[in-house]
Amino acid sequence: MTPLLAATGLFKSFGVPGRLGRRTRMMAVNGASLTIGAGETVGLVGESGSGKSTLGRLLLRLLDPDDGRIVYDGQDITHLSDRAMRPLRRDLQAIFQDPGSALNPRLTAGAQVAEPLLIHEPNETRGRRHERVAELFRQVGLDPSMMLRHPDGFSGGQRQRLCIARALATRPRLLIADEPITALDLSIQAQVLSLLESARAASGLTMLFISHDLAVVRYLCQRVVVMFRGQVIEHGPTEAVFTTPSHPYTQRLVASVFGENGEARRDPFLASPRQEGCTEYQVGADHFVLANF
Ligand SMILES: Nc1ncnc2c1ncn2[C@@H]1O[C@H](COP(=O)(O)OP(=O)(O)OP(=O)(O)O)[C@@H](O)[C@H]1O
Ligand SMILES: [Mg+2]
């Protein structure tokens, strides 16, 4: 199967202040390769500072790699100009770690969700665009009457849903979700996960899910990629990596979260479809039953 996205040997360094006031380069991504198959949800895990977000931004061409190659849907996009990338932007979307900074405080919520539609579907009538934005609001569990509010009139969880609505507006093929639930309360985390899952089920969305929460990755992702100091040190089917990790770093990481034989030791994130249209989650001692959006 040809992967939807394939990255080979990516490098990215940043200039940072060094000793004696000299600038030095630090390798954020150091020869990383990964593939994402169409319709797959791939987890990208690793400790803080291991290069996950930088790799995500390189894959979307939000940052230029120093070296390496990125192929999207059979097309080499490594050196495409911003202009040449523009038509691909409707396919490649992202949700970032901090929903607050991803939104423009001066624009209404409706205008932010409509923005990608204005860029990518400029010939659409105003009425149709408004209807689509309202549909996206409903899809993420926000009342369309909230369209006229500004982002500061939303809670953190609602802002993240707004970012998801905007990311889904152009019906992307690939979504890079960078710690989309980390900043949220536990109960809201489960809602946002449920929302991403419904989007995947409804449109066959392909997703790279960046997280350092192994329990959530185990629940959500078919494959997992482990980063350590800018390098991909292990990858494979999620259950295989979590039950029989081969790299010593992954072994330590997995052992700190899961017990012997890979059973969840802490934060078990289990779902069982007890009621139709609902997903039941057990997160640690807390229990949630959620209606699917
Ligand atoms: N714009 C930048 N300028 C300088 N250094 C940077 C920049 N962006 C990232 N880095 C550095 O690159 C390394 C990797 O950062 P990155 O944000 O990719 O890590 P991460 O795995 O996403 O971490 P976290 O789990 O904390 O989000 C870090 O040491 C970081 O300080
Ligand atoms: Mg990060």
CSV table of C-alpha atoms and ligand atoms in Angstrom, one decimal:
chain,number,residue,atom,x,y,z
A,1,MET,CA,0.0,0.0,0.0
A,2,THR,CA,1.3,3.5,-0.9
A,3,PRO,CA,1.3,5.6,2.2
A,4,LEU,CA,-0.6,8.8,2.2
A,5,LEU,CA,2.4,10.5,3.8
A,6,ALA,CA,6.0,9.3,3.9
A,7,ALA,CA,8.9,11.2,5.4
A,8,THR,CA,12.5,10.0,5.0
A,9,GLY,CA,15.6,11.2,6.9
A,10,LEU,CA,14.2,14.5,8.1
A,11,PHE,CA,16.6,16.9,9.9
A,12,LYS,CA,15.8,20.2,11.6
A,13,SER,CA,18.1,22.3,13.8
A,14,PHE,CA,17.5,25.6,15.5
A,15,GLY,CA,20.0,28.4,16.4
A,16,VAL,CA,20.0,28.8,20.2
A,17,PRO,CA,22.1,30.9,22.6
A,18,GLY,CA,25.2,28.9,23.6
A,19,ARG,CA,28.1,29.4,26.0
A,20,LEU,CA,29.9,32.7,26.1
A,21,GLY,CA,27.0,34.4,24.3
A,22,ARG,CA,27.8,32.4,21.1
A,23,ARG,CA,24.9,31.0,19.1
A,24,THR,CA,24.9,27.2,18.6
A,25,ARG,CA,22.7,24.8,16.7
A,26,MET,CA,20.5,22.3,18.5
A,27,MET,CA,19.1,19.3,16.6
A,28,ALA,CA,15.4,19.1,17.2
A,29,VAL,CA,14.8,16.4,14.6
A,30,ASN,CA,17.7,14.2,13.8
A,31,GLY,CA,17.1,12.0,10.8
A,32,ALA,CA,13.5,11.0,11.5
A,33,SER,CA,11.5,8.8,9.1
A,34,LEU,CA,7.8,7.7,9.3
A,35,THR,CA,4.9,6.7,7.1
A,36,ILE,CA,1.2,7.2,7.6
A,37,GLY,CA,-1.2,5.0,5.6
A,38,ALA,CA,-4.5,6.3,4.3
A,39,GLY,CA,-7.2,6.0,7.0
A,40,GLU,CA,-4.7,5.1,9.7
A,41,THR,CA,-4.4,6.8,13.1
A,42,VAL,CA,-0.7,6.9,14.0
A,43,GLY,CA,0.4,7.9,17.5
A,44,LEU,CA,3.6,9.9,17.9
A,45,VAL,CA,5.0,9.6,21.5
A,46,GLY,CA,8.1,10.6,23.3
A,47,GLU,CA,9.2,12.7,26.2
A,48,SER,CA,9.0,16.5,26.3
A,49,GLY,CA,11.5,18.0,23.9
A,50,SER,CA,12.0,14.9,21.9
A,51,GLY,CA,11.0,16.7,18.7
A,52,LYS,CA,7.4,15.6,18.2
A,53,SER,CA,5.9,19.0,17.5
A,54,THR,CA,8.8,20.0,15.3
A,55,LEU,CA,8.4,16.8,13.2
A,56,GLY,CA,4.6,17.5,13.0
A,57,ARG,CA,5.3,21.0,11.6
A,58,LEU,CA,7.9,19.7,9.2
A,59,LEU,CA,5.4,17.1,7.8
A,60,LEU,CA,2.9,19.9,7.2
A,61,ARG,CA,5.6,22.1,5.7
A,62,LEU,CA,5.0,24.8,8.4
A,63,LEU,CA,8.7,24.5,8.9
A,64,ASP,CA,11.4,23.8,6.2
A,65,PRO,CA,13.5,20.7,6.8
A,66,ASP,CA,17.3,21.1,6.7
A,67,ASP,CA,17.5,17.8,4.9
A,68,GLY,CA,15.2,14.8,4.0
A,69,ARG,CA,12.2,14.2,1.9
A,70,ILE,CA,8.4,14.4,2.4
A,71,VAL,CA,6.0,12.7,0.0
A,72,TYR,CA,2.3,13.4,0.2
A,73,ASP,CA,0.0,11.2,-1.9
A,74,GLY,CA,2.8,10.3,-4.3
A,75,GLN,CA,4.0,13.9,-4.7
A,76,ASP,CA,7.3,15.2,-3.4
A,77,ILE,CA,6.3,18.3,-1.4
A,78,THR,CA,9.7,18.9,0.3
A,79,HIS,CA,10.6,21.9,-1.6
A,80,LEU,CA,7.2,23.2,-2.8
A,81,SER,CA,6.8,27.0,-2.5
A,82,ASP,CA,4.1,28.4,-0.3
A,83,ARG,CA,2.1,29.2,-3.4
A,84,ALA,CA,2.4,25.6,-4.7
A,85,MET,CA,1.5,24.3,-1.2
A,86,ARG,CA,-1.7,26.3,-1.1
A,87,PRO,CA,-4.0,23.9,-2.9
A,88,LEU,CA,-2.7,21.1,-0.7
A,89,ARG,CA,-3.5,23.1,2.5
A,90,ARG,CA,-7.1,22.1,2.3
A,91,ASP,CA,-6.1,18.4,2.6
A,92,LEU,CA,-3.5,18.9,5.3
A,93,GLN,CA,-4.8,20.4,8.6
A,94,ALA,CA,-3.5,20.7,12.1
A,95,ILE,CA,-4.8,21.1,15.7
A,96,PHE,CA,-2.2,22.6,18.0
A,97,GLN,CA,-1.4,22.0,21.7
A,98,ASP,CA,-2.7,25.4,22.9
A,99,PRO,CA,-6.1,26.2,21.6
A,100,GLY,CA,-5.9,29.8,22.8
A,101,SER,CA,-3.0,30.9,20.8
A,102,ALA,CA,-4.3,29.2,17.7
A,103,LEU,CA,-7.3,31.5,17.5
A,104,ASN,CA,-7.5,35.2,16.4
A,105,PRO,CA,-9.0,37.1,19.4
A,106,ARG,CA,-10.3,39.8,17.0
A,107,LEU,CA,-12.4,37.5,14.8
A,108,THR,CA,-15.7,36.0,15.8
A,109,ALA,CA,-15.9,32.2,16.2
A,110,GLY,CA,-18.0,31.9,13.1
A,111,ALA,CA,-15.5,33.9,11.0
A,112,GLN,CA,-12.6,31.8,12.2
A,113,VAL,CA,-14.3,28.5,11.1
A,114,ALA,CA,-15.3,30.2,7.8
A,115,GLU,CA,-11.8,31.4,7.1
A,116,PRO,CA,-10.5,28.2,5.4
A,117,LEU,CA,-13.7,27.9,3.4
A,118,LEU,CA,-13.2,31.5,2.1
A,119,ILE,CA,-9.7,30.6,1.0
A,120,HIS,CA,-10.4,27.2,-0.5
A,121,GLU,CA,-14.0,27.5,-1.7
A,122,PRO,CA,-14.2,31.2,-2.7
A,123,ASN,CA,-17.0,30.6,-5.2
A,124,GLU,CA,-19.4,29.3,-2.6
A,125,THR,CA,-22.4,31.5,-1.8
A,126,ARG,CA,-22.5,33.3,1.6
A,127,GLY,CA,-25.6,31.3,2.5
A,128,ARG,CA,-24.1,27.9,1.8
A,129,ARG,CA,-20.9,28.9,3.7
A,130,HIS,CA,-23.0,30.0,6.7
A,131,GLU,CA,-24.9,26.7,6.6
A,132,ARG,CA,-21.6,24.7,6.5
A,133,VAL,CA,-20.2,26.6,9.4
A,134,ALA,CA,-23.4,26.0,11.4
A,135,GLU,CA,-23.1,22.3,10.5
A,136,LEU,CA,-19.5,22.2,11.7
A,137,PHE,CA,-20.5,23.9,15.0
A,138,ARG,CA,-23.1,21.2,15.6
A,139,GLN,CA,-20.6,18.5,14.6
A,140,VAL,CA,-18.2,19.6,17.4
A,141,GLY,CA,-21.1,20.0,19.9
A,142,LEU,CA,-21.2,23.8,19.9
A,143,ASP,CA,-24.5,25.7,19.4
A,144,PRO,CA,-24.5,27.6,16.1
A,145,SER,CA,-25.8,30.7,18.1
A,146,MET,CA,-22.2,31.0,19.5
A,147,MET,CA,-20.9,31.9,16.0
A,148,LEU,CA,-21.0,35.6,16.8
A,149,ARG,CA,-19.0,35.4,20.0
A,150,HIS,CA,-15.2,36.1,20.1
A,151,PRO,CA,-12.8,33.4,21.4
A,152,ASP,CA,-12.6,34.9,24.9
A,153,GLY,CA,-16.2,34.1,25.3
A,154,PHE,CA,-15.4,30.3,25.1
A,155,SER,CA,-14.0,27.9,27.7
A,156,GLY,CA,-10.7,26.1,27.0
A,157,GLY,CA,-12.6,22.9,25.9
A,158,GLN,CA,-14.9,24.9,23.6
A,159,ARG,CA,-12.0,26.7,22.1
A,160,GLN,CA,-10.3,23.4,21.3
A,161,ARG,CA,-13.6,22.3,19.6
A,162,LEU,CA,-13.6,25.5,17.6
A,163,CYS,CA,-10.1,24.7,16.4
A,164,ILE,CA,-11.3,21.2,15.5
A,165,ALA,CA,-14.3,22.6,13.6
A,166,ARG,CA,-11.9,24.9,11.7
A,167,ALA,CA,-9.5,22.1,11.0
A,168,LEU,CA,-12.4,19.9,9.7
A,169,ALA,CA,-14.0,22.7,7.6
A,170,THR,CA,-12.3,21.8,4.3
A,171,ARG,CA,-12.8,18.1,4.8
A,172,PRO,CA,-9.1,17.4,5.1
A,173,ARG,CA,-7.5,14.0,4.3
A,174,LEU,CA,-4.8,14.3,6.9
A,175,LEU,CA,-5.0,15.8,10.3
A,176,ILE,CA,-2.0,16.3,12.6
A,177,ALA,CA,-3.3,16.7,16.1
A,178,ASP,CA,-0.5,17.9,18.4
A,179,GLU,CA,-1.5,17.2,22.0
A,180,PRO,CA,-5.1,18.2,21.3
A,181,ILE,CA,-6.3,17.2,24.7
A,182,THR,CA,-3.4,17.9,27.0
A,183,ALA,CA,-4.5,21.3,28.2
A,184,LEU,CA,-8.1,20.2,28.9
A,185,ASP,CA,-10.0,18.8,31.9
A,186,LEU,CA,-10.3,15.1,32.1
A,187,SER,CA,-14.0,15.1,31.2
A,188,ILE,CA,-13.4,17.5,28.2
A,189,GLN,CA,-10.5,15.3,27.1
A,190,ALA,CA,-12.9,12.4,26.6
A,191,GLN,CA,-15.3,14.5,24.7
A,192,VAL,CA,-12.6,15.8,22.3
A,193,LEU,CA,-11.3,12.3,21.8
A,194,SER,CA,-14.8,11.1,21.0
A,195,LEU,CA,-15.2,13.9,18.5
A,196,LEU,CA,-11.9,13.1,16.7
A,197,GLU,CA,-13.0,9.5,16.5
A,198,SER,CA,-16.4,10.3,15.0
A,199,ALA,CA,-14.6,12.5,12.4
A,200,ARG,CA,-12.4,9.6,11.6
A,201,ALA,CA,-15.3,7.2,11.3
A,202,ALA,CA,-17.4,9.6,9.3
A,203,SER,CA,-14.9,10.7,6.7
A,204,GLY,CA,-12.0,8.1,6.8
A,205,LEU,CA,-9.7,10.9,8.1
A,206,THR,CA,-6.0,10.0,8.4
A,207,MET,CA,-4.5,11.2,11.6
A,208,LEU,CA,-1.1,11.7,13.3
A,209,PHE,CA,-1.9,12.0,17.0
A,210,ILE,CA,1.0,13.5,18.9
A,211,SER,CA,0.8,12.9,22.7
A,212,HIS,CA,2.9,11.8,25.6
A,213,ASP,CA,-0.1,10.1,27.1
A,214,LEU,CA,0.5,6.4,26.2
A,215,ALA,CA,-2.8,5.2,27.5
A,216,VAL,CA,-4.7,7.5,25.1
A,217,VAL,CA,-2.5,6.6,22.2
A,218,ARG,CA,-3.0,2.9,23.0
A,219,TYR,CA,-6.8,3.4,22.9
A,220,LEU,CA,-6.9,5.5,19.8
A,221,CYS,CA,-4.0,4.5,17.4
A,222,GLN,CA,-3.4,1.5,15.3
A,223,ARG,CA,0.3,2.2,15.0
A,224,VAL,CA,2.7,4.1,17.2
A,225,VAL,CA,6.0,5.9,16.5
A,226,VAL,CA,8.4,6.6,19.4
A,227,MET,CA,10.8,9.5,19.3
A,228,PHE,CA,13.8,10.0,21.5
A,229,ARG,CA,16.2,13.0,21.1
A,230,GLY,CA,15.0,13.9,17.6
A,231,GLN,CA,15.1,10.3,16.3
A,232,VAL,CA,12.5,7.7,15.7
A,233,ILE,CA,13.7,4.8,17.8
A,234,GLU,CA,10.8,2.4,17.4
A,235,HIS,CA,7.6,2.0,15.4
A,236,GLY,CA,5.0,-0.7,14.9
A,237,PRO,CA,1.5,-1.8,15.6
A,238,THR,CA,0.4,-0.2,18.9
A,239,GLU,CA,-0.2,-3.4,20.8
A,240,ALA,CA,3.1,-4.9,19.7
A,241,VAL,CA,5.1,-1.8,20.8
A,242,PHE,CA,3.3,-1.6,24.1
A,243,THR,CA,3.5,-5.3,25.0
A,244,THR,CA,6.9,-6.2,23.6
A,245,PRO,CA,8.9,-2.9,23.2
A,246,SER,CA,12.3,-3.5,21.7
A,247,HIS,CA,14.2,-0.3,22.4
A,248,PRO,CA,15.3,0.2,26.1
A,249,TYR,CA,13.8,3.7,26.2
A,250,THR,CA,10.4,2.4,25.0
A,251,GLN,CA,10.7,-0.4,27.6
A,252,ARG,CA,11.2,2.1,30.4
A,253,LEU,CA,8.5,4.4,29.0
A,254,VAL,CA,6.0,1.5,28.7
A,255,ALA,CA,6.9,0.0,32.1
A,256,SER,CA,6.3,3.4,33.8
A,257,VAL,CA,2.7,3.5,32.5
A,258,PHE,CA,1.7,-0.1,32.0
A,259,GLY,CA,2.4,-3.2,34.2
A,260,GLU,CA,3.8,-6.6,33.2
A,261,ASN,CA,2.2,-8.0,30.0
A,262,GLY,CA,1.2,-4.4,29.0
A,263,GLU,CA,-1.9,-4.3,31.2
A,264,ALA,CA,-2.9,-0.7,32.1
A,265,ARG,CA,-1.5,0.2,35.5
A,266,ARG,CA,-2.5,3.8,35.6
A,267,ASP,CA,-4.9,6.0,33.6
A,268,PRO,CA,-6.5,3.1,31.9
A,269,PHE,CA,-8.5,4.6,29.1
A,270,LEU,CA,-11.1,1.9,28.2
A,271,ALA,CA,-14.1,2.3,26.0
A,272,SER,CA,-17.1,-0.1,25.7
A,273,PRO,CA,-20.1,0.7,23.5
A,274,ARG,CA,-22.7,-0.1,26.1
A,275,GLN,CA,-25.5,2.1,24.8
A,276,GLU,CA,-26.1,2.8,21.1
A,277,GLY,CA,-24.6,6.2,20.1
A,278,CYS,CA,-22.7,6.4,23.3
A,279,THR,CA,-19.2,5.6,24.3
A,280,GLU,CA,-18.3,4.7,27.8
A,281,TYR,CA,-14.9,5.7,29.1
A,282,GLN,CA,-13.1,4.7,32.3
A,283,VAL,CA,-10.3,7.2,33.0
A,284,GLY,CA,-8.6,6.2,36.3
A,285,ALA,CA,-11.2,6.2,38.9
A,286,ASP,CA,-13.5,8.5,36.9
A,287,HIS,CA,-16.2,7.3,34.6
A,288,PHE,CA,-17.9,9.0,31.7
A,289,VAL,CA,-20.7,8.1,29.4
A,290,LEU,CA,-20.7,10.3,26.3
A,291,ALA,CA,-23.1,10.7,23.5
A,292,ASN,CA,-21.2,10.6,20.2
A,293,PHE,CA,-21.5,13.9,18.3
B,1,LIG,N1,11.6,27.6,17.2
B,1,LIG,C1,12.5,27.0,18.0
B,1,LIG,N2,13.7,27.6,18.3
B,1,LIG,C2,14.6,27.0,19.1
B,1,LIG,N3,14.5,25.8,19.6
B,1,LIG,C3,13.3,25.1,19.3
B,1,LIG,C4,12.3,25.7,18.5
B,1,LIG,N4,11.3,24.8,18.4
B,1,LIG,C5,11.6,23.7,19.1
B,1,LIG,N5,12.9,23.9,19.6
B,1,LIG,C6,13.6,22.9,20.5
B,1,LIG,O1,13.6,21.7,19.8
B,1,LIG,C7,13.4,20.6,20.7
B,1,LIG,C8,12.2,19.8,20.3
B,1,LIG,O2,11.1,20.6,20.5
B,1,LIG,P1,9.6,20.1,20.2
B,1,LIG,O3,8.7,21.2,20.5
B,1,LIG,O4,9.6,19.5,18.9
B,1,LIG,O5,9.5,18.9,21.3
B,1,LIG,P2,8.2,18.1,21.7
B,1,LIG,O6,8.6,16.6,21.6
B,1,LIG,O7,7.0,18.5,20.9
B,1,LIG,O8,8.0,18.5,23.3
B,1,LIG,P3,6.6,18.6,24.1
B,1,LIG,O9,6.2,17.2,24.5
B,1,LIG,O10,7.1,19.4,25.4
B,1,LIG,O11,5.6,19.4,23.4
B,1,LIG,C9,13.3,21.2,22.1
B,1,LIG,O12,14.6,21.1,22.7
B,1,LIG,C10,13.0,22.7,21.8
B,1,LIG,O13,13.5,23.5,22.8
B,2,MG,MG,5.2,19.5,21.5
